[in-house]
Amino acid sequence: MPPEQIESINSENFTAQELFSKEHEKLREKGEEWMKKTAESCMLISTVIATGVFTAATSLPGGTNDDTGKPNYLSKTSFLVFAISDALALVSSSTAILIFLSILVSRYREYDFYKSLPLKLVFGLITLFISIASMMILYIQASIGGSYQRPVKT
């Protein structure tokens, strides 16, 4: 639309923006409902991942040395991969929870659908994907690390 016609009023006393908003109210409502359902589902998945990786962080593969309190496999490369992927999964799933929560508490105005809500959804899905990938690496490394023989105390 040419800029000089943006504020023009039609025969029913509506500007182009007012007419668009009136004609597409149902579409905005459907978009709001879809966005809320998507955010709720993804937030649930992120919460389950955060819970699982937090539990994995507290039960290290190979256990800890009773004398020093350090992990038994601290010098193993697989343990380093385990620790990094656990931290990444926990941080990214927590970030995803916060992003999806910000979607759920949004005002869902028409203007929010132009930029704010789509960006939040994309960033939320990206962080959720990172947390899922990190969690998969975490559990693969935990199973590899759990197959090591435990050190025998003498």
PDB file of C-alpha atoms in Angstrom, residues 61-142:
ATOM      1  CA  PRO A  61      28.913 -42.755  35.732  1.00  0.00           C
ATOM      2  CA  GLY A  62      31.542 -44.701  37.610  1.00  0.00           C
ATOM      3  CA  GLY A  63      30.663 -43.036  40.902  1.00  0.00           C
ATOM      4  CA  THR A  64      33.020 -40.948  43.020  1.00  0.00           C
ATOM      5  CA  ASN A  65      36.132 -41.736  44.986  1.00  0.00           C
ATOM      6  CA  ASP A  66      35.176 -42.080  48.640  1.00  0.00           C
ATOM      7  CA  ASP A  67      38.455 -40.585  49.842  1.00  0.00           C
ATOM      8  CA  THR A  68      38.700 -37.509  47.603  1.00  0.00           C
ATOM      9  CA  GLY A  69      35.089 -37.069  46.450  1.00  0.00           C
ATOM     10  CA  LYS A  70      36.238 -36.691  42.841  1.00  0.00           C
ATOM     11  CA  PRO A  71      34.625 -38.681  40.016  1.00  0.00           C
ATOM     12  CA  ASN A  72      36.420 -41.961  39.325  1.00  0.00           C
ATOM     13  CA  TYR A  73      36.518 -41.350  35.572  1.00  0.00           C
ATOM     14  CA  LEU A  74      37.581 -37.730  35.707  1.00  0.00           C
ATOM     15  CA  SER A  75      40.564 -38.410  33.442  1.00  0.00           C
ATOM     16  CA  LYS A  76      38.489 -40.275  30.805  1.00  0.00           C
ATOM     17  CA  THR A  77      37.490 -38.422  27.638  1.00  0.00           C
ATOM     18  CA  SER A  78      34.017 -39.925  27.733  1.00  0.00           C
ATOM     19  CA  PHE A  79      33.472 -38.404  31.174  1.00  0.00           C
ATOM     20  CA  LEU A  80      34.412 -34.965  29.836  1.00  0.00           C
ATOM     21  CA  VAL A  81      31.918 -35.408  26.987  1.00  0.00           C
ATOM     22  CA  PHE A  82      29.337 -36.545  29.561  1.00  0.00           C
ATOM     23  CA  ALA A  83      29.899 -33.473  31.744  1.00  0.00           C
ATOM     24  CA  ILE A  84      29.816 -30.988  28.853  1.00  0.00           C
ATOM     25  CA  SER A  85      26.719 -32.502  27.257  1.00  0.00           C
ATOM     26  CA  ASP A  86      24.974 -32.627  30.651  1.00  0.00           C
ATOM     27  CA  ALA A  87      25.693 -28.948  31.292  1.00  0.00           C
ATOM     28  CA  LEU A  88      24.633 -27.975  27.770  1.00  0.00           C
ATOM     29  CA  ALA A  89      21.419 -29.997  28.008  1.00  0.00           C
ATOM     30  CA  LEU A  90      20.551 -28.492  31.392  1.00  0.00           C
ATOM     31  CA  VAL A  91      21.224 -24.906  30.301  1.00  0.00           C
ATOM     32  CA  SER A  92      19.452 -25.225  26.947  1.00  0.00           C
ATOM     33  CA  SER A  93      16.401 -26.977  28.398  1.00  0.00           C
ATOM     34  CA  SER A  94      16.143 -24.339  31.138  1.00  0.00           C
ATOM     35  CA  THR A  95      16.413 -21.618  28.495  1.00  0.00           C
ATOM     36  CA  ALA A  96      13.717 -23.327  26.430  1.00  0.00           C
ATOM     37  CA  ILE A  97      11.445 -23.447  29.490  1.00  0.00           C
ATOM     38  CA  LEU A  98      11.853 -19.706  29.992  1.00  0.00           C
ATOM     39  CA  ILE A  99      11.267 -18.919  26.312  1.00  0.00           C
ATOM     40  CA  PHE A 100       8.107 -21.026  26.152  1.00  0.00           C
ATOM     41  CA  LEU A 101       6.917 -19.495  29.417  1.00  0.00           C
ATOM     42  CA  SER A 102       7.363 -16.040  27.881  1.00  0.00           C
ATOM     43  CA  ILE A 103       5.187 -17.179  24.962  1.00  0.00           C
ATOM     44  CA  LEU A 104       2.485 -18.409  27.334  1.00  0.00           C
ATOM     45  CA  VAL A 105       2.336 -15.110  29.252  1.00  0.00           C
ATOM     46  CA  SER A 106       2.386 -12.981  26.094  1.00  0.00           C
ATOM     47  CA  ARG A 107      -0.513 -10.602  25.404  1.00  0.00           C
ATOM     48  CA  TYR A 108      -1.174 -12.083  21.928  1.00  0.00           C
ATOM     49  CA  ARG A 109      -1.904  -8.731  20.351  1.00  0.00           C
ATOM     50  CA  GLU A 110      -2.021  -8.596  16.590  1.00  0.00           C
ATOM     51  CA  TYR A 111       1.312  -6.793  16.484  1.00  0.00           C
ATOM     52  CA  ASP A 112       2.966  -9.594  18.544  1.00  0.00           C
ATOM     53  CA  PHE A 113       2.335 -12.060  15.703  1.00  0.00           C
ATOM     54  CA  TYR A 114       4.453 -10.024  13.268  1.00  0.00           C
ATOM     55  CA  LYS A 115       7.817 -10.480  14.943  1.00  0.00           C
ATOM     56  CA  SER A 116       7.857 -11.169  18.689  1.00  0.00           C
ATOM     57  CA  LEU A 117       5.971 -14.465  18.921  1.00  0.00           C
ATOM     58  CA  PRO A 118       7.501 -16.109  15.817  1.00  0.00           C
ATOM     59  CA  LEU A 119      11.023 -15.227  17.006  1.00  0.00           C
ATOM     60  CA  LYS A 120      10.333 -16.580  20.481  1.00  0.00           C
ATOM     61  CA  LEU A 121       8.937 -19.782  19.009  1.00  0.00           C
ATOM     62  CA  VAL A 122      11.927 -20.271  16.705  1.00  0.00           C
ATOM     63  CA  PHE A 123      14.454 -19.637  19.496  1.00  0.00           C
ATOM     64  CA  GLY A 124      12.493 -21.905  21.828  1.00  0.00           C
ATOM     65  CA  LEU A 125      12.487 -24.718  19.282  1.00  0.00           C
ATOM     66  CA  ILE A 126      16.209 -24.263  18.587  1.00  0.00           C
ATOM     67  CA  THR A 127      17.085 -24.463  22.298  1.00  0.00           C
ATOM     68  CA  LEU A 128      14.758 -27.449  22.680  1.00  0.00           C
ATOM     69  CA  PHE A 129      16.516 -29.192  19.776  1.00  0.00           C
ATOM     70  CA  ILE A 130      19.929 -28.455  21.337  1.00  0.00           C
ATOM     71  CA  SER A 131      18.771 -29.879  24.663  1.00  0.00           C
ATOM     72  CA  ILE A 132      17.424 -33.035  23.007  1.00  0.00           C
ATOM     73  CA  ALA A 133      20.659 -33.568  21.061  1.00  0.00           C
ATOM     74  CA  SER A 134      22.779 -32.917  24.162  1.00  0.00           C
ATOM     75  CA  MET A 135      20.637 -35.280  26.216  1.00  0.00           C
ATOM     76  CA  MET A 136      21.106 -38.038  23.639  1.00  0.00           C
ATOM     77  CA  ILE A 137      24.882 -37.560  23.747  1.00  0.00           C
ATOM     78  CA  LEU A 138      24.730 -37.479  27.547  1.00  0.00           C
ATOM     79  CA  TYR A 139      22.957 -40.809  27.851  1.00  0.00           C
ATOM     80  CA  ILE A 140      25.144 -42.452  25.222  1.00  0.00           C
ATOM     81  CA  GLN A 141      28.243 -41.364  27.158  1.00  0.00           C
ATOM     82  CA  ALA A 142      26.676 -42.425  30.453  1.00  0.00           C
TER      83      ALA A 142
END
